Amino acid sequence: MIRRIRGVVLPERVERTFWIDGERLRTEPPAAAASKHVETVVDGGWLLPGLVDVHTHPGAEGPEDGFDEALLRKHLKAHADAGVLLVRTPGTADRMPAWVDTEADLPRVRSAGRWLATPGRFFPGAGRDIGEDELAEAAVEEATASSGWCKVIGDWRWDEPAVPLDVLKATVEAVHAVGGRVAVHCQTGEGSRNAVLAGADSLEHGMHLDPELLDRMAAQGTAYVPTLSAFAGSVEAWQGREPSARRSDWLDGWRGMVGNVRAAHEAGVIVLAGTDSFPCGTVATESGRLLRAGMPAEAALGAASWTARDWLGLPGLTDGAPADLVAYAEDPTAAPETLGRPQRVILRGRVLR
């Protein structure tokens, strides 16, 4: 059986027809279409490349929990059910098992190996605990053992120093030398600054990021992944606390993250949607938060779809591209509340919904 898809493709806003040829999209009917039944699985509406969550941690619901393969499968299935067909896991308690990214009904996975934590930073024992002098070597090991990414915990407590700039810079250079990429957790001004100056490929959270660094981020290609969803639920609780230096620091950091979303986009920084929260499959909510923070509707949508896919090395809806797409009856840039409820979900050429 040959499957056919027709709809308005985003972001191009051009109506196109595709045929599914195995796991690939084709803009011309394959030769077999002349002799086989053709099933139209999408006829009209809006077509997007599969959604993407660039910061999710399937397999454990807390960094201190053990990594569980059954839970990993459950979490990835929840992503796929919501149309999230590509995920990046920037740090886990263990490396991804061999079956990940081979299961036909589970999202494609770009992993970053184990969290890399230097003394006093991160939950003890949750990641790979190493000394600062071991960080560069360990980062290369994790990047080459995963999907090319590694994740460094660049800072931790709000009132303690971040990983020194020279150490972080040497780490980034070592990983780049083997063709890898570095994600850096940063929630302090120093940590965010060091991540940018070291040339990290992505800032995860970026609390207290100095907006004066946005032009440099844009120039060197450092992406901003604010993970607003992971913080938004705590805002009211922090506001209700007794005044303290820690309360002021957290709330200032939250306001800075939200404000930097629009500023980063306007500066030309790649802003991406990552949830860092549960349940899995909620990247549409993060896209909505980026929209409310000031990103244009199409850019906020792209942050959870075509922009993120391109950043992770996968094309959009073009001839020969992976047949990973979601379809909607309404334009999700005009009706963003529909983003998490696609009418059709197609992954690797298979109709999941």
Short mmCIF file of C-alpha atoms in Angstrom, two decimals:
data_model
loop_
_atom_site.label_atom_id
_atom_site.label_comp_id
_atom_site.label_asym_id
_atom_site.label_seq_id
_atom_site.Cartn_x
_atom_site.Cartn_y
_atom_site.Cartn_z
CA MET A 1 0.00 0.00 0.00
CA ILE A 2 1.15 3.50 -0.86
CA ARG A 3 0.17 6.37 1.42
CA ARG A 4 -0.43 9.90 0.26
CA ILE A 5 -0.49 13.15 2.27
CA ARG A 6 -1.79 16.54 1.20
CA GLY A 7 -1.86 19.78 3.15
CA VAL A 8 -0.38 23.21 3.72
CA VAL A 9 3.24 22.82 4.82
CA LEU A 10 4.66 25.00 7.55
CA PRO A 11 6.67 27.17 7.66
CA GLU A 12 6.50 27.60 3.86
CA ARG A 13 2.68 27.93 3.82
CA VAL A 14 2.48 26.16 0.48
CA GLU A 15 0.08 23.32 -0.26
CA ARG A 16 1.95 20.15 -1.19
CA THR A 17 1.32 16.47 -1.78
CA PHE A 18 3.71 13.82 -0.50
CA TRP A 19 3.90 10.07 -0.88
CA ILE A 20 5.39 7.86 1.80
CA ASP A 21 8.07 5.60 0.34
CA GLY A 22 9.17 3.32 3.16
CA GLU A 23 10.38 5.72 5.85
CA ARG A 24 10.85 8.66 3.46
CA LEU A 25 8.74 11.41 1.98
CA ARG A 26 8.58 11.81 -1.80
CA THR A 27 7.19 14.69 -3.80
CA GLU A 28 6.54 12.40 -6.77
CA PRO A 29 4.58 9.14 -6.58
CA PRO A 30 6.86 6.09 -6.41
CA ALA A 31 6.72 3.72 -9.36
CA ALA A 32 4.77 1.20 -7.30
CA ALA A 33 1.89 3.67 -6.95
CA ALA A 34 0.70 2.78 -10.44
CA SER A 35 0.02 -0.82 -9.47
CA LYS A 36 -0.85 -0.57 -5.77
CA HIS A 37 -3.73 0.89 -3.82
CA VAL A 38 -3.06 4.47 -2.73
CA GLU A 39 -4.45 5.47 0.67
CA THR A 40 -4.79 9.18 1.42
CA VAL A 41 -4.07 9.48 5.14
CA VAL A 42 -4.09 13.28 5.28
CA ASP A 43 -6.29 15.25 2.90
CA GLY A 44 -6.10 18.95 3.67
CA GLY A 45 -5.23 20.89 6.79
CA TRP A 46 -1.80 21.89 8.04
CA LEU A 47 1.37 19.81 8.00
CA LEU A 48 4.35 20.26 10.34
CA PRO A 49 7.58 18.35 10.72
CA GLY A 50 7.31 16.20 13.85
CA LEU A 51 7.44 18.13 17.12
CA VAL A 52 10.69 18.26 19.09
CA ASP A 53 11.52 18.50 22.79
CA VAL A 54 15.18 19.49 23.04
CA HIS A 55 15.40 19.14 26.83
CA THR A 56 13.67 16.11 28.31
CA HIS A 57 14.84 13.37 30.65
CA PRO A 58 12.86 10.18 29.94
CA GLY A 59 13.68 7.13 32.03
CA ALA A 60 13.53 8.72 35.50
CA GLU A 61 11.18 11.26 37.01
CA GLY A 62 13.83 12.82 39.22
CA PRO A 63 17.63 13.13 38.94
CA GLU A 64 18.03 11.12 42.13
CA ASP A 65 15.88 8.26 40.79
CA GLY A 66 17.49 5.25 39.20
CA PHE A 67 17.36 4.95 35.43
CA ASP A 68 14.56 2.57 34.43
CA GLU A 69 14.20 1.18 30.89
CA ALA A 70 10.50 0.40 31.30
CA LEU A 71 9.90 4.00 32.39
CA LEU A 72 12.05 5.20 29.49
CA ARG A 73 9.79 3.36 27.05
CA LYS A 74 6.68 4.76 28.76
CA HIS A 75 7.99 8.33 28.63
CA LEU A 76 9.03 8.07 24.98
CA LYS A 77 5.62 6.64 24.10
CA ALA A 78 3.97 9.64 25.79
CA HIS A 79 6.09 11.94 23.64
CA ALA A 80 5.13 10.11 20.44
CA ASP A 81 1.43 10.10 21.33
CA ALA A 82 1.58 13.91 21.51
CA GLY A 83 3.37 14.20 18.17
CA VAL A 84 6.83 14.73 19.69
CA LEU A 85 8.85 12.64 17.25
CA LEU A 86 12.37 13.80 18.09
CA VAL A 87 13.84 14.39 21.54
CA ARG A 88 17.20 15.45 22.89
CA THR A 89 18.06 14.09 26.33
CA PRO A 90 20.75 16.41 27.73
CA GLY A 91 21.97 14.20 30.53
CA THR A 92 20.67 11.06 32.19
CA ALA A 93 21.61 8.86 35.11
CA ASP A 94 22.93 6.31 32.62
CA ARG A 95 23.63 6.07 28.92
CA MET A 96 20.74 5.23 26.62
CA PRO A 97 20.21 1.51 25.92
CA ALA A 98 20.95 0.13 22.45
CA TRP A 99 17.28 -0.27 21.49
CA VAL A 100 16.58 3.47 21.69
CA ASP A 101 16.11 5.08 18.28
CA THR A 102 15.42 1.71 16.66
CA GLU A 103 11.86 1.20 17.91
CA ALA A 104 9.49 2.07 15.06
CA ASP A 105 6.83 3.70 17.25
CA LEU A 106 9.13 5.69 19.54
CA PRO A 107 10.69 9.11 18.86
CA ARG A 108 14.14 9.55 17.45
CA VAL A 109 16.56 10.26 20.32
CA ARG A 110 19.63 12.46 20.50
CA SER A 111 21.25 11.69 23.83
CA ALA A 112 24.04 13.38 25.74
CA GLY A 113 25.24 10.56 27.95
CA ARG A 114 25.49 11.06 31.69
CA TRP A 115 25.37 14.41 33.44
CA LEU A 116 28.93 15.58 34.14
CA ALA A 117 29.16 17.04 37.64
CA THR A 118 32.25 18.47 39.30
CA PRO A 119 32.52 18.54 43.13
CA GLY A 120 29.70 20.34 44.91
CA ARG A 121 27.61 20.70 41.77
CA PHE A 122 24.49 18.62 41.10
CA PHE A 123 22.80 15.88 43.11
CA PRO A 124 25.49 13.57 44.54
CA GLY A 125 25.67 10.33 42.58
CA ALA A 126 22.95 11.32 40.11
CA GLY A 127 25.35 11.76 37.22
CA ARG A 128 29.02 11.15 36.60
CA ASP A 129 30.96 12.75 39.44
CA ILE A 130 34.39 13.92 38.34
CA GLY A 131 37.07 16.45 39.24
CA GLU A 132 37.50 19.66 37.28
CA ASP A 133 40.77 18.29 35.91
CA GLU A 134 38.86 15.30 34.48
CA LEU A 135 36.02 17.24 32.88
CA ALA A 136 37.36 17.60 29.35
CA GLU A 137 38.28 13.94 29.02
CA ALA A 138 34.97 12.78 30.50
CA ALA A 139 33.03 15.11 28.21
CA VAL A 140 34.70 13.61 25.15
CA GLU A 141 33.90 10.12 26.42
CA GLU A 142 30.22 10.91 26.94
CA ALA A 143 29.88 12.72 23.62
CA THR A 144 31.48 9.90 21.63
CA ALA A 145 29.48 7.24 23.49
CA SER A 146 26.13 8.95 22.87
CA SER A 147 24.63 10.87 19.95
CA GLY A 148 27.47 13.37 19.86
CA TRP A 149 26.26 15.48 22.79
CA CYS A 150 27.49 15.83 26.35
CA LYS A 151 25.99 17.78 29.24
CA VAL A 152 28.04 19.73 31.77
CA ILE A 153 26.61 21.02 35.04
CA GLY A 154 28.14 24.47 34.75
CA ASP A 155 26.96 25.78 38.12
CA TRP A 156 24.75 24.69 40.99
CA ARG A 157 24.04 26.69 44.13
CA TRP A 158 23.14 30.30 43.57
CA ASP A 159 25.78 31.58 46.02
CA GLU A 160 28.67 29.30 45.00
CA PRO A 161 31.14 29.59 42.11
CA ALA A 162 30.50 28.10 38.70
CA VAL A 163 32.86 25.82 36.80
CA PRO A 164 35.86 28.07 36.02
CA LEU A 165 35.89 29.58 32.56
CA ASP A 166 39.26 28.07 31.59
CA VAL A 167 38.07 24.59 32.57
CA LEU A 168 34.80 24.95 30.67
CA LYS A 169 36.49 26.43 27.62
CA ALA A 170 39.00 23.57 27.47
CA THR A 171 36.11 21.12 27.76
CA VAL A 172 34.15 22.69 24.89
CA GLU A 173 37.25 22.78 22.71
CA ALA A 174 38.00 19.12 23.38
CA VAL A 175 34.46 18.03 22.51
CA HIS A 176 34.35 20.18 19.39
CA ALA A 177 37.66 18.66 18.29
CA VAL A 178 35.98 15.23 18.05
CA GLY A 179 32.89 16.61 16.34
CA GLY A 180 30.70 16.70 19.44
CA ARG A 181 28.49 19.35 20.99
CA VAL A 182 28.18 20.63 24.56
CA ALA A 183 25.07 21.55 26.52
CA VAL A 184 25.65 23.50 29.74
CA HIS A 185 23.29 23.72 32.71
CA CYS A 186 23.51 27.27 34.03
CA GLN A 187 21.36 29.10 36.56
CA THR A 188 23.70 31.78 37.83
CA GLY A 189 25.07 34.87 36.18
CA GLU A 190 28.61 33.51 36.34
CA GLY A 191 27.58 30.10 35.05
CA SER A 192 25.65 31.58 32.13
CA ARG A 193 28.48 33.96 31.28
CA ASN A 194 31.10 31.21 31.36
CA ALA A 195 28.98 28.96 29.14
CA VAL A 196 28.70 31.68 26.51
CA LEU A 197 32.35 32.71 26.66
CA ALA A 198 33.42 29.05 26.49
CA GLY A 199 31.47 28.63 23.24
CA ALA A 200 28.91 26.10 24.48
CA ASP A 201 26.44 24.87 21.88
CA SER A 202 23.43 25.37 24.12
CA LEU A 203 22.56 27.11 27.37
CA GLU A 204 20.07 25.09 29.37
CA HIS A 205 17.92 27.43 31.53
CA GLY A 206 20.21 30.44 31.35
CA MET A 207 18.97 32.04 34.55
CA HIS A 208 20.64 35.41 35.10
CA LEU A 209 22.00 35.40 31.56
CA ASP A 210 23.31 38.90 30.83
CA PRO A 211 21.44 40.16 27.75
CA GLU A 212 24.65 41.89 26.68
CA LEU A 213 25.88 38.38 25.73
CA LEU A 214 23.05 37.68 23.29
CA ASP A 215 24.85 39.11 20.27
CA ARG A 216 27.82 36.87 20.99
CA MET A 217 25.52 33.85 21.33
CA ALA A 218 23.98 34.62 17.95
CA ALA A 219 27.35 35.08 16.29
CA GLN A 220 28.81 31.82 17.56
CA GLY A 221 25.61 29.75 17.25
CA THR A 222 24.93 29.14 20.93
CA ALA A 223 21.26 28.19 21.33
CA TYR A 224 19.08 29.30 24.24
CA VAL A 225 16.85 26.64 25.85
CA PRO A 226 15.08 28.46 28.71
CA THR A 227 12.88 25.50 29.81
CA LEU A 228 10.25 27.90 31.17
CA SER A 229 7.89 25.03 31.96
CA ALA A 230 10.30 23.66 34.55
CA PHE A 231 10.25 26.94 36.50
CA ALA A 232 6.78 28.37 35.92
CA GLY A 233 5.08 26.14 38.48
CA SER A 234 7.36 27.43 41.25
CA VAL A 235 6.87 31.15 40.69
CA GLU A 236 3.89 31.52 43.00
CA ALA A 237 5.61 29.57 45.78
CA TRP A 238 8.73 31.74 45.56
CA GLN A 239 6.63 34.89 45.56
CA GLY A 240 4.95 33.70 48.75
CA ARG A 241 8.19 33.17 50.66
CA GLU A 242 9.58 35.54 53.23
CA PRO A 243 11.93 38.13 51.72
CA SER A 244 15.49 36.85 51.46
CA ALA A 245 18.51 37.09 49.20
CA ARG A 246 17.72 33.65 47.78
CA ARG A 247 14.09 34.59 47.03
CA SER A 248 15.16 37.79 45.27
CA ASP A 249 17.80 35.93 43.29
CA TRP A 250 15.36 33.27 42.08
CA LEU A 251 12.64 35.73 41.11
CA ASP A 252 15.14 38.00 39.36
CA GLY A 253 16.41 34.97 37.47
CA TRP A 254 12.89 33.96 36.43
CA ARG A 255 12.09 37.44 35.17
CA GLY A 256 15.39 37.50 33.30
CA MET A 257 14.70 34.18 31.59
CA VAL A 258 11.30 35.33 30.37
CA GLY A 259 12.63 38.70 29.24
CA ASN A 260 15.56 37.12 27.43
CA VAL A 261 13.29 34.97 25.25
CA ARG A 262 12.14 37.87 23.09
CA ALA A 263 15.48 39.67 23.31
CA ALA A 264 17.35 36.54 22.24
CA HIS A 265 15.05 35.96 19.29
CA GLU A 266 15.40 39.57 18.17
CA ALA A 267 19.21 39.29 18.47
CA GLY A 268 19.21 36.28 16.16
CA VAL A 269 19.81 33.62 18.80
CA ILE A 270 18.27 30.21 18.14
CA VAL A 271 15.63 29.84 20.88
CA LEU A 272 14.35 26.29 21.34
CA ALA A 273 11.57 24.55 23.24
CA GLY A 274 12.57 22.13 25.97
CA THR A 275 10.40 21.09 28.88
CA ASP A 276 12.72 19.57 31.52
CA SER A 277 9.52 18.58 33.28
CA PHE A 278 6.85 15.89 33.48
CA PRO A 279 4.58 14.56 32.14
CA CYS A 280 6.36 13.89 28.87
CA GLY A 281 4.73 15.01 25.65
CA THR A 282 4.04 18.59 26.73
CA VAL A 283 6.39 20.56 24.48
CA ALA A 284 3.33 22.33 23.06
CA THR A 285 2.97 23.99 26.46
CA GLU A 286 6.57 25.19 26.30
CA SER A 287 6.00 26.57 22.81
CA GLY A 288 3.03 28.49 24.21
CA ARG A 289 5.19 29.92 26.98
CA LEU A 290 7.73 31.12 24.41
CA LEU A 291 4.87 32.76 22.54
CA ARG A 292 3.63 34.55 25.65
CA ALA A 293 7.20 35.61 26.45
CA GLY A 294 7.27 37.60 23.23
CA MET A 295 8.39 35.33 20.41
CA PRO A 296 6.37 35.65 17.18
CA ALA A 297 3.85 32.83 16.74
CA GLU A 298 5.69 31.17 13.87
CA ALA A 299 9.06 31.33 15.66
CA ALA A 300 7.59 29.88 18.87
CA LEU A 301 6.10 27.04 16.83
CA GLY A 302 9.34 26.47 14.94
CA ALA A 303 11.17 26.25 18.28
CA ALA A 304 9.21 23.05 18.87
CA SER A 305 9.29 21.78 15.28
CA TRP A 306 11.26 22.72 12.15
CA THR A 307 13.84 25.01 13.80
CA ALA A 308 14.67 22.39 16.43
CA ARG A 309 14.82 19.59 13.85
CA ASP A 310 17.21 21.58 11.68
CA TRP A 311 19.38 22.38 14.73
CA LEU A 312 19.58 18.66 15.50
CA GLY A 313 20.45 17.81 11.91
CA LEU A 314 17.13 16.66 10.44
CA PRO A 315 15.27 18.31 7.55
CA GLY A 316 11.71 19.53 7.45
CA LEU A 317 9.08 18.30 4.99
CA THR A 318 11.07 17.96 1.78
CA ASP A 319 11.68 15.27 -0.81
CA GLY A 320 13.70 12.44 0.74
CA ALA A 321 13.20 13.67 4.31
CA PRO A 322 12.21 11.25 7.07
CA ALA A 323 8.45 10.70 7.02
CA ASP A 324 7.98 12.23 10.47
CA LEU A 325 5.10 14.70 10.58
CA VAL A 326 2.03 15.90 12.41
CA ALA A 327 -1.18 17.18 10.82
CA TYR A 328 -3.78 19.63 12.10
CA ALA A 329 -7.19 20.79 10.93
CA GLU A 330 -6.32 24.38 11.95
CA ASP A 331 -3.23 26.49 11.50
CA PRO A 332 -1.41 26.05 14.83
CA THR A 333 0.20 29.46 14.52
CA ALA A 334 -3.30 30.95 14.65
CA ALA A 335 -4.63 28.39 17.14
CA PRO A 336 -1.60 27.46 19.31
CA GLU A 337 -3.82 25.60 21.76
CA THR A 338 -4.18 22.84 19.13
CA LEU A 339 -0.44 22.13 18.91
CA GLY A 340 -0.49 19.32 21.46
CA ARG A 341 -3.49 17.64 19.80
CA PRO A 342 -2.51 16.66 16.25
CA GLN A 343 -5.10 14.82 14.19
CA ARG A 344 -2.47 12.66 12.53
CA VAL A 345 0.93 11.53 13.80
CA ILE A 346 3.25 9.80 11.32
CA LEU A 347 6.67 8.54 12.39
CA ARG A 348 9.12 6.70 10.14
CA GLY A 349 6.31 6.39 7.62
CA ARG A 350 4.01 4.63 10.08
CA VAL A 351 0.67 6.15 11.05
CA LEU A 352 0.65 6.24 14.86
CA ARG A 353 -2.60 8.18 15.01
#
